């Protein structure tokens, strides 16, 4: 690199600002010469300083694997364990620049037990350099690397056939490898594969062609990296910006901060906030150097809106005309990264753009064999394994399929106890057809309230003699529902009589009024979206019919807790039957007041023969959410 | 686009860390990287003042001009400054001369960093480290999880995919956040130039009193520098590529008195900036070791 004079600086600077950055990943094992290739790229783009070169010379003598030659791999294997063992353990990021481009290289290990590291490096890369040892050709590991790269959404691939010096620069060897790769890579739908024969150790076709492979007429690796077209046209996509933080330095300013995931925006742009669905217009794009006229994909901005609308972290500001989907159930590809396996049904924290939700895998559809793509049936997913799964979130999120937008379709899974990052995933599509429901700012009603709770509200009405087991079953049912994340409340006869119905006695009139009030309260609770459990003797058919009439069809579940009088009297948990028999308690149902058994209850539980667990299971079947 | 991308990523990182932090702090070492990081924070939160304090770990051996610059920037930003000096080290008379650079760094920098972090209970700590500085830094996460005691274990780093950062931690654990991870030394200088970011004048060449120590010029910044027999300070035209404790920071001979000249010199440099830091040359993996113990 030539010396620069100060007057070149403005020129240099404009050159730097116009330069694009290409992020790419190198895949291959240490035997393929991956670290050597990166070391060579750094060296040839003059990124290695003299003091680093001196250190390299001494380290090459200590740990080098290339005899008398410099071991460029030592430039990139940064951790002591890696230098000692001669392998790459973790993802390292390397930087170099040429006159045309700036590069960030993710250098990742190639062994199967490091699949997660490769996926990590690939997640931010636009291009992959796949290394193949010319002597060995396309191996299982090459197929694995190609599959992971494709899965992570990389569409540009350079097939670097390395160690051509070991096969006498034979064109036929190169052509055979290229053809092998082409055939098996068909399903990956790479936009373009550029195959390059090279020698990383000696430098042929890395930055200059050399004269040993005159038969090859394509670009050198560096030529290719400098000129390859990466993702374009992202700014013509509809606007999406996940809100990262709301800036409120004073009561007069509310700025919505975030990084634009796609599209462009300017003052006056009509936008919508999802999932709430409220509309507004962009007022200003506020920036340190003065308000902006326009902002686009990849920029971190602060927007103000024309209207005072509720926006918080995790919402997404989108173009009004072309909003994305909102859903809570997905089919997704998941890569597992933890030593503790993925277990369906277990709850994990899930982070997608700036939204954190609780999620569980409802079904593992199949595991993908990373080496050959075969689909395998499994129960749990172990570290470095990949599967296609169904996921359920505890709240709806704004998303795009990963293939359309990585920011809006990629997610990580975090263990709820250890807080380790245990998995990474990519949304394939939403399972529920929520995509057609474009969320509007609705009036708040029973539907919206229960939708927020992700449940259908019910009134589950337990009727039966005192001591028949109503409260036991209702309590157990509530525990089960609560554990499933459903919102419940129990109205119990005894408790209500201590408060709301304190003024009522046990005459027939009072008993009717007792039921009327409880039924009305239950109705309000169902309107609030709750699953309401009413546990009252409620001996009269008419009152139960009245109660049923307050609810919509299907909302009222009458549960007859049936136990013979002798059995209830034998249990007599509250000692009431004994009192009634002694005449100390008047109008006691079953003794001196009638109990009218329901004729057609939704559930008829015989507690003498069925355990409380069985009873609860039967009720759960009745209110199971329909899929 | 280059700078927009770098800047946008850093701002995203700073906002993300803040949005998830209970008690964040920005480590401010007064150098060029800290200056860029501070500038990015001001942009990230504009029109608000960055909503966290700056922490300066003061070894008492910084250049005088660094203290002046620090105070100027605190006044200009309106941010709160916390300075911390390991008084145990001061009381024990720990200095870079008699105790050697390794012990000195451990007591006055690494310990002196961990103590205020514990004392104030900071959970998210911004640092200005870059991956291009050094090999073990190249493997550092942007959100770097630290176990209780601030220990870094390169084998249990959290995978970091896309820009989805796992910010969940338990009591006693912390996260170091490096917004400049993907910047190079040249990026830093070009950005300082483009944004007109104020920096300590020591980066500019000027005639300064120095003594030759090994391969480096050490500046006689105050009268605490013990001169070896036969050593007399001489006036040389020098500048600093990196700033730290003056007895441990080597100057280079240079005539670059303007930013343009500095950038030209950096672009054609043949040695890395860390060469000016005497503490790195102890052993090949010394940075990895220091980081494991809690150093930045």
PDB file of C-alpha atoms in Angstrom, chain A residues 1-7 9-10 12-13 16-21 23 46 48-52 59 63 74-83 87-96 102 104 107 116-117 119-121 123-124 152 244-245 247-249 253 257-259 286-292 296-302 313 335 337 349 351-354 356 402 406-407 410-414 417-421 423-426, chain B residues 1-20 39 42-49 51 76 130-142 145 152 154-171 173 180-187 189-195 241 258-276 283-286 288-289:
ATOM      1  CA  UNK A   1       0.000   0.000   0.000  1.00  0.00           C
ATOM      2  CA  UNK A   2       1.490   3.297  -1.067  1.00  0.00           C
ATOM      3  CA  UNK A   3       2.106   6.181   1.315  1.00  0.00           C
ATOM      4  CA  UNK A   4      -0.569   8.799   1.353  1.00  0.00           C
ATOM      5  CA  UNK A   5      -0.261  12.519   1.473  1.00  0.00           C
ATOM      6  CA  UNK A   6      -2.736  14.588   3.467  1.00  0.00           C
ATOM      7  CA  UNK A   7      -4.326  16.015   0.334  1.00  0.00           C
ATOM      8  CA  UNK A   9      -7.439  12.249   2.600  1.00  0.00           C
ATOM      9  CA  UNK A  10     -10.652  13.778   1.381  1.00  0.00           C
ATOM     10  CA  UNK A  12      -9.614   8.543   0.618  1.00  0.00           C
ATOM     11  CA  UNK A  13     -12.497   9.406   2.847  1.00  0.00           C
ATOM     12  CA  UNK A  16     -14.196   4.761   2.203  1.00  0.00           C
ATOM     13  CA  UNK A  17     -17.722   6.026   2.668  1.00  0.00           C
ATOM     14  CA  UNK A  18     -18.818   4.750  -0.728  1.00  0.00           C
ATOM     15  CA  UNK A  19     -17.280   1.348  -0.157  1.00  0.00           C
ATOM     16  CA  UNK A  20     -19.766  -1.378   0.622  1.00  0.00           C
ATOM     17  CA  UNK A  21     -19.127  -3.967   3.301  1.00  0.00           C
ATOM     18  CA  UNK A  23     -19.846 -10.034   5.250  1.00  0.00           C
ATOM     19  CA  UNK A  46      -1.771  -5.844   3.496  1.00  0.00           C
ATOM     20  CA  UNK A  48      -0.778  -7.847   8.607  1.00  0.00           C
ATOM     21  CA  UNK A  49       1.480  -5.382  10.385  1.00  0.00           C
ATOM     22  CA  UNK A  50       5.205  -5.911  10.751  1.00  0.00           C
ATOM     23  CA  UNK A  51       5.014  -6.675  14.473  1.00  0.00           C
ATOM     24  CA  UNK A  52       2.272  -9.229  13.830  1.00  0.00           C
ATOM     25  CA  UNK A  59       4.765 -18.771  16.515  1.00  0.00           C
ATOM     26  CA  UNK A  63       3.226 -24.367  16.754  1.00  0.00           C
ATOM     27  CA  UNK A  74      -1.796 -18.983  13.361  1.00  0.00           C
ATOM     28  CA  UNK A  75      -2.875 -15.460  12.444  1.00  0.00           C
ATOM     29  CA  UNK A  76      -6.492 -16.346  12.960  1.00  0.00           C
ATOM     30  CA  UNK A  77      -6.619 -19.085  15.574  1.00  0.00           C
ATOM     31  CA  UNK A  78      -6.821 -16.721  18.508  1.00  0.00           C
ATOM     32  CA  UNK A  79      -7.447 -18.801  21.584  1.00  0.00           C
ATOM     33  CA  UNK A  80      -4.581 -20.579  23.290  1.00  0.00           C
ATOM     34  CA  UNK A  81      -6.377 -23.928  23.152  1.00  0.00           C
ATOM     35  CA  UNK A  82      -6.828 -23.492  19.417  1.00  0.00           C
ATOM     36  CA  UNK A  83      -3.166 -22.769  18.801  1.00  0.00           C
ATOM     37  CA  UNK A  87      -8.130 -26.389  15.449  1.00  0.00           C
ATOM     38  CA  UNK A  88     -10.682 -23.577  15.370  1.00  0.00           C
ATOM     39  CA  UNK A  89     -13.127 -23.746  18.277  1.00  0.00           C
ATOM     40  CA  UNK A  90     -15.113 -20.565  18.094  1.00  0.00           C
ATOM     41  CA  UNK A  91     -16.275 -17.993  15.588  1.00  0.00           C
ATOM     42  CA  UNK A  92     -13.638 -15.353  14.922  1.00  0.00           C
ATOM     43  CA  UNK A  93     -14.317 -12.194  12.999  1.00  0.00           C
ATOM     44  CA  UNK A  94     -11.630 -10.796  10.715  1.00  0.00           C
ATOM     45  CA  UNK A  95     -11.488  -7.508   8.917  1.00  0.00           C
ATOM     46  CA  UNK A  96      -9.805  -6.472   5.734  1.00  0.00           C
ATOM     47  CA  UNK A 102     -14.538  -3.677   3.047  1.00  0.00           C
ATOM     48  CA  UNK A 104     -15.895  -8.894   7.557  1.00  0.00           C
ATOM     49  CA  UNK A 107     -14.127 -17.793  10.473  1.00  0.00           C
ATOM     50  CA  UNK A 116     -23.900 -24.103  15.977  1.00  0.00           C
ATOM     51  CA  UNK A 117     -20.774 -22.002  15.528  1.00  0.00           C
ATOM     52  CA  UNK A 119     -24.735 -21.220  11.951  1.00  0.00           C
ATOM     53  CA  UNK A 120     -23.737 -18.272  14.146  1.00  0.00           C
ATOM     54  CA  UNK A 121     -21.191 -17.093  11.595  1.00  0.00           C
ATOM     55  CA  UNK A 123     -26.450 -15.731  10.397  1.00  0.00           C
ATOM     56  CA  UNK A 124     -24.920 -12.364   9.488  1.00  0.00           C
ATOM     57  CA  UNK A 152     -29.222 -19.792   7.176  1.00  0.00           C
ATOM     58  CA  UNK A 244     -36.233  -0.934  20.103  1.00  0.00           C
ATOM     59  CA  UNK A 245     -36.762   1.812  22.614  1.00  0.00           C
ATOM     60  CA  UNK A 247     -37.073   7.998  23.778  1.00  0.00           C
ATOM     61  CA  UNK A 248     -38.945  10.328  26.155  1.00  0.00           C
ATOM     62  CA  UNK A 249     -36.511  12.914  27.501  1.00  0.00           C
ATOM     63  CA  UNK A 253     -41.005  14.462  22.906  1.00  0.00           C
ATOM     64  CA  UNK A 257     -36.013   4.288  18.037  1.00  0.00           C
ATOM     65  CA  UNK A 258     -35.109   1.283  15.958  1.00  0.00           C
ATOM     66  CA  UNK A 259     -33.130  -0.098  13.068  1.00  0.00           C
ATOM     67  CA  UNK A 286     -34.852  13.058  14.267  1.00  0.00           C
ATOM     68  CA  UNK A 287     -31.073  12.922  14.116  1.00  0.00           C
ATOM     69  CA  UNK A 288     -28.060  14.469  15.834  1.00  0.00           C
ATOM     70  CA  UNK A 289     -26.866  16.152  12.672  1.00  0.00           C
ATOM     71  CA  UNK A 290     -30.314  17.585  11.871  1.00  0.00           C
ATOM     72  CA  UNK A 291     -33.632  16.040  10.898  1.00  0.00           C
ATOM     73  CA  UNK A 292     -33.452  13.661   7.961  1.00  0.00           C
ATOM     74  CA  UNK A 296     -33.849   3.276   4.616  1.00  0.00           C
ATOM     75  CA  UNK A 297     -32.920  -0.352   5.272  1.00  0.00           C
ATOM     76  CA  UNK A 298     -30.170  -0.851   7.811  1.00  0.00           C
ATOM     77  CA  UNK A 299     -30.230   2.600   9.362  1.00  0.00           C
ATOM     78  CA  UNK A 300     -30.773   3.225  13.071  1.00  0.00           C
ATOM     79  CA  UNK A 301     -33.254   6.058  13.392  1.00  0.00           C
ATOM     80  CA  UNK A 302     -35.546   7.943  15.756  1.00  0.00           C
ATOM     81  CA  UNK A 313     -40.561  -1.802  22.560  1.00  0.00           C
ATOM     82  CA  UNK A 335     -31.057 -25.488  15.431  1.00  0.00           C
ATOM     83  CA  UNK A 337     -27.305 -25.438  20.732  1.00  0.00           C
ATOM     84  CA  UNK A 349     -38.064 -17.568  26.345  1.00  0.00           C
ATOM     85  CA  UNK A 351     -36.612 -13.405  21.280  1.00  0.00           C
ATOM     86  CA  UNK A 352     -37.661 -12.304  17.814  1.00  0.00           C
ATOM     87  CA  UNK A 353     -36.581  -8.810  16.686  1.00  0.00           C
ATOM     88  CA  UNK A 354     -37.256  -6.719  19.805  1.00  0.00           C
ATOM     89  CA  UNK A 356     -39.605 -11.408  23.907  1.00  0.00           C
ATOM     90  CA  UNK A 402     -37.088 -15.903   7.364  1.00  0.00           C
ATOM     91  CA  UNK A 406     -33.852 -12.386   8.387  1.00  0.00           C
ATOM     92  CA  UNK A 407     -34.507  -9.689  10.997  1.00  0.00           C
ATOM     93  CA  UNK A 410     -35.067 -15.229  12.866  1.00  0.00           C
ATOM     94  CA  UNK A 411     -35.349 -15.960  16.598  1.00  0.00           C
ATOM     95  CA  UNK A 412     -33.360 -17.336  19.503  1.00  0.00           C
ATOM     96  CA  UNK A 413     -34.559 -19.555  22.342  1.00  0.00           C
ATOM     97  CA  UNK A 414     -33.364 -18.912  25.896  1.00  0.00           C
ATOM     98  CA  UNK A 417     -33.723 -20.973  34.369  1.00  0.00           C
ATOM     99  CA  UNK A 418     -30.125 -20.862  33.190  1.00  0.00           C
ATOM    100  CA  UNK A 419     -30.703 -17.984  30.705  1.00  0.00           C
ATOM    101  CA  UNK A 420     -28.381 -19.678  28.255  1.00  0.00           C
ATOM    102  CA  UNK A 421     -29.070 -19.300  24.551  1.00  0.00           C
ATOM    103  CA  UNK A 423     -31.552 -22.617  20.232  1.00  0.00           C
ATOM    104  CA  UNK A 424     -31.904 -20.554  17.094  1.00  0.00           C
ATOM    105  CA  UNK A 425     -34.755 -20.709  14.655  1.00  0.00           C
ATOM    106  CA  UNK A 426     -36.168 -19.459  11.418  1.00  0.00           C
TER     107      UNK A 426
ATOM    108  CA  UNK B   1     -22.827   3.428   3.158  1.00  0.00           C
ATOM    109  CA  UNK B   2     -19.841   2.052   4.990  1.00  0.00           C
ATOM    110  CA  UNK B   3     -20.067   4.482   7.862  1.00  0.00           C
ATOM    111  CA  UNK B   4     -23.816   4.380   7.955  1.00  0.00           C
ATOM    112  CA  UNK B   5     -23.672   0.619   8.385  1.00  0.00           C
ATOM    113  CA  UNK B   6     -21.036   0.712  11.100  1.00  0.00           C
ATOM    114  CA  UNK B   7     -22.709   3.571  12.891  1.00  0.00           C
ATOM    115  CA  UNK B   8     -26.182   2.054  12.589  1.00  0.00           C
ATOM    116  CA  UNK B   9     -24.995  -1.252  14.001  1.00  0.00           C
ATOM    117  CA  UNK B  10     -23.249   0.410  16.949  1.00  0.00           C
ATOM    118  CA  UNK B  11     -26.260   2.562  17.749  1.00  0.00           C
ATOM    119  CA  UNK B  12     -28.485  -0.514  17.616  1.00  0.00           C
ATOM    120  CA  UNK B  13     -26.141  -2.275  20.042  1.00  0.00           C
ATOM    121  CA  UNK B  14     -26.052   0.667  22.462  1.00  0.00           C
ATOM    122  CA  UNK B  15     -29.833   1.053  22.466  1.00  0.00           C
ATOM    123  CA  UNK B  16     -30.381  -2.688  22.837  1.00  0.00           C
ATOM    124  CA  UNK B  17     -28.036  -2.893  25.798  1.00  0.00           C
ATOM    125  CA  UNK B  18     -29.660   0.089  27.453  1.00  0.00           C
ATOM    126  CA  UNK B  19     -33.216  -1.154  26.840  1.00  0.00           C
ATOM    127  CA  UNK B  20     -32.353  -4.392  28.657  1.00  0.00           C
ATOM    128  CA  UNK B  39     -20.158  10.097  20.400  1.00  0.00           C
ATOM    129  CA  UNK B  42     -24.912  10.714  22.201  1.00  0.00           C
ATOM    130  CA  UNK B  43     -26.297  10.036  18.729  1.00  0.00           C
ATOM    131  CA  UNK B  44     -28.191   6.937  19.855  1.00  0.00           C
ATOM    132  CA  UNK B  45     -30.142   8.811  22.523  1.00  0.00           C
ATOM    133  CA  UNK B  46     -30.425  12.239  20.883  1.00  0.00           C
ATOM    134  CA  UNK B  47     -32.192  14.490  21.796  1.00  0.00           C
ATOM    135  CA  UNK B  48     -31.812  12.955  25.277  1.00  0.00           C
ATOM    136  CA  UNK B  49     -28.503  12.922  27.122  1.00  0.00           C
ATOM    137  CA  UNK B  51     -29.038   7.938  30.268  1.00  0.00           C
ATOM    138  CA  UNK B  76     -19.951  19.122  27.216  1.00  0.00           C
ATOM    139  CA  UNK B 130     -12.547  -3.730  18.838  1.00  0.00           C
ATOM    140  CA  UNK B 131     -12.168  -7.206  17.368  1.00  0.00           C
ATOM    141  CA  UNK B 132      -9.368  -6.113  15.055  1.00  0.00           C
ATOM    142  CA  UNK B 133      -7.130  -5.138  17.984  1.00  0.00           C
ATOM    143  CA  UNK B 134      -5.933  -8.549  18.950  1.00  0.00           C
ATOM    144  CA  UNK B 135      -6.534 -12.245  18.270  1.00  0.00           C
ATOM    145  CA  UNK B 136      -8.473 -13.207  21.388  1.00  0.00           C
ATOM    146  CA  UNK B 137     -10.611 -10.076  20.953  1.00  0.00           C
ATOM    147  CA  UNK B 138     -11.522 -11.359  17.477  1.00  0.00           C
ATOM    148  CA  UNK B 139     -13.450 -14.136  19.211  1.00  0.00           C
ATOM    149  CA  UNK B 140     -15.212 -11.840  21.638  1.00  0.00           C
ATOM    150  CA  UNK B 141     -18.974 -11.515  21.519  1.00  0.00           C
ATOM    151  CA  UNK B 142     -20.626  -8.117  21.141  1.00  0.00           C
ATOM    152  CA  UNK B 145     -21.424 -12.651  29.327  1.00  0.00           C
ATOM    153  CA  UNK B 152     -14.595 -14.499  31.013  1.00  0.00           C
ATOM    154  CA  UNK B 154     -14.007 -18.320  26.128  1.00  0.00           C
ATOM    155  CA  UNK B 155     -15.423 -21.842  26.118  1.00  0.00           C
ATOM    156  CA  UNK B 156     -18.863 -20.915  27.468  1.00  0.00           C
ATOM    157  CA  UNK B 157     -19.664 -17.861  25.412  1.00  0.00           C
ATOM    158  CA  UNK B 158     -23.283 -17.499  24.386  1.00  0.00           C
ATOM    159  CA  UNK B 159     -23.875 -18.029  20.680  1.00  0.00           C
ATOM    160  CA  UNK B 160     -24.671 -14.707  19.027  1.00  0.00           C
ATOM    161  CA  UNK B 161     -26.867 -14.973  15.945  1.00  0.00           C
ATOM    162  CA  UNK B 162     -28.153 -12.136  13.765  1.00  0.00           C
ATOM    163  CA  UNK B 163     -28.525  -9.060  15.952  1.00  0.00           C
ATOM    164  CA  UNK B 164     -30.453 -10.987  18.604  1.00  0.00           C
ATOM    165  CA  UNK B 165     -28.568 -10.458  21.828  1.00  0.00           C
ATOM    166  CA  UNK B 166     -29.345 -12.540  24.897  1.00  0.00           C
ATOM    167  CA  UNK B 167     -29.325 -10.001  27.716  1.00  0.00           C
ATOM    168  CA  UNK B 168     -30.747 -12.237  30.438  1.00  0.00           C
ATOM    169  CA  UNK B 169     -28.520 -12.547  33.485  1.00  0.00           C
ATOM    170  CA  UNK B 170     -28.810 -13.574  37.100  1.00  0.00           C
ATOM    171  CA  UNK B 171     -27.762 -11.660  40.176  1.00  0.00           C
ATOM    172  CA  UNK B 173     -23.562 -11.819  36.595  1.00  0.00           C
ATOM    173  CA  UNK B 180     -17.225  -0.963  18.324  1.00  0.00           C
ATOM    174  CA  UNK B 181     -16.645  -4.695  17.799  1.00  0.00           C
ATOM    175  CA  UNK B 182     -16.708  -4.439  14.008  1.00  0.00           C
ATOM    176  CA  UNK B 183     -14.688  -1.222  13.656  1.00  0.00           C
ATOM    177  CA  UNK B 184     -11.069  -1.151  12.543  1.00  0.00           C
ATOM    178  CA  UNK B 185      -8.444   1.375  13.609  1.00  0.00           C
ATOM    179  CA  UNK B 186      -8.791   3.126  10.268  1.00  0.00           C
ATOM    180  CA  UNK B 187     -12.590   3.265  10.635  1.00  0.00           C
ATOM    181  CA  UNK B 189      -9.864   7.639  12.551  1.00  0.00           C
ATOM    182  CA  UNK B 190     -12.011   8.287   9.486  1.00  0.00           C
ATOM    183  CA  UNK B 191     -15.078   8.576  11.682  1.00  0.00           C
ATOM    184  CA  UNK B 192     -13.360  11.009  14.056  1.00  0.00           C
ATOM    185  CA  UNK B 193     -12.458  13.054  10.980  1.00  0.00           C
ATOM    186  CA  UNK B 194     -15.928  12.898   9.467  1.00  0.00           C
ATOM    187  CA  UNK B 195     -17.795  13.655  12.690  1.00  0.00           C
ATOM    188  CA  UNK B 241      -1.341   5.901  18.498  1.00  0.00           C
ATOM    189  CA  UNK B 258      -3.343  17.086  11.759  1.00  0.00           C
ATOM    190  CA  UNK B 259      -6.059  14.438  11.513  1.00  0.00           C
ATOM    191  CA  UNK B 260      -5.439  14.171   7.786  1.00  0.00           C
ATOM    192  CA  UNK B 261      -1.811  13.398   8.428  1.00  0.00           C
ATOM    193  CA  UNK B 262      -2.656  10.899  11.159  1.00  0.00           C
ATOM    194  CA  UNK B 263      -5.018   9.052   8.841  1.00  0.00           C
ATOM    195  CA  UNK B 264      -2.425   8.996   6.084  1.00  0.00           C
ATOM    196  CA  UNK B 265       0.113   7.624   8.558  1.00  0.00           C
ATOM    197  CA  UNK B 266      -2.311   5.011   9.906  1.00  0.00           C
ATOM    198  CA  UNK B 267      -3.229   3.873   6.434  1.00  0.00           C
ATOM    199  CA  UNK B 268       0.353   3.193   5.535  1.00  0.00           C
ATOM    200  CA  UNK B 269       1.436   1.928   8.965  1.00  0.00           C
ATOM    201  CA  UNK B 270       3.552  -1.180   9.202  1.00  0.00           C
ATOM    202  CA  UNK B 271       3.018  -1.912  12.882  1.00  0.00           C
ATOM    203  CA  UNK B 272      -0.154  -2.455  14.860  1.00  0.00           C
ATOM    204  CA  UNK B 273      -1.314   0.117  17.379  1.00  0.00           C
ATOM    205  CA  UNK B 274      -1.043  -2.255  20.322  1.00  0.00           C
ATOM    206  CA  UNK B 275       2.683  -2.343  19.836  1.00  0.00           C
ATOM    207  CA  UNK B 276       2.630   0.934  21.749  1.00  0.00           C
ATOM    208  CA  UNK B 283       3.301 -13.376  26.210  1.00  0.00           C
ATOM    209  CA  UNK B 284       1.442 -14.456  23.081  1.00  0.00           C
ATOM    210  CA  UNK B 285      -1.845 -15.131  24.791  1.00  0.00           C
ATOM    211  CA  UNK B 286      -1.554 -12.429  27.464  1.00  0.00           C
ATOM    212  CA  UNK B 288      -6.768 -13.824  26.609  1.00  0.00           C
ATOM    213  CA  UNK B 289      -5.404 -14.385  30.108  1.00  0.00           C
TER     214      UNK B 289
END
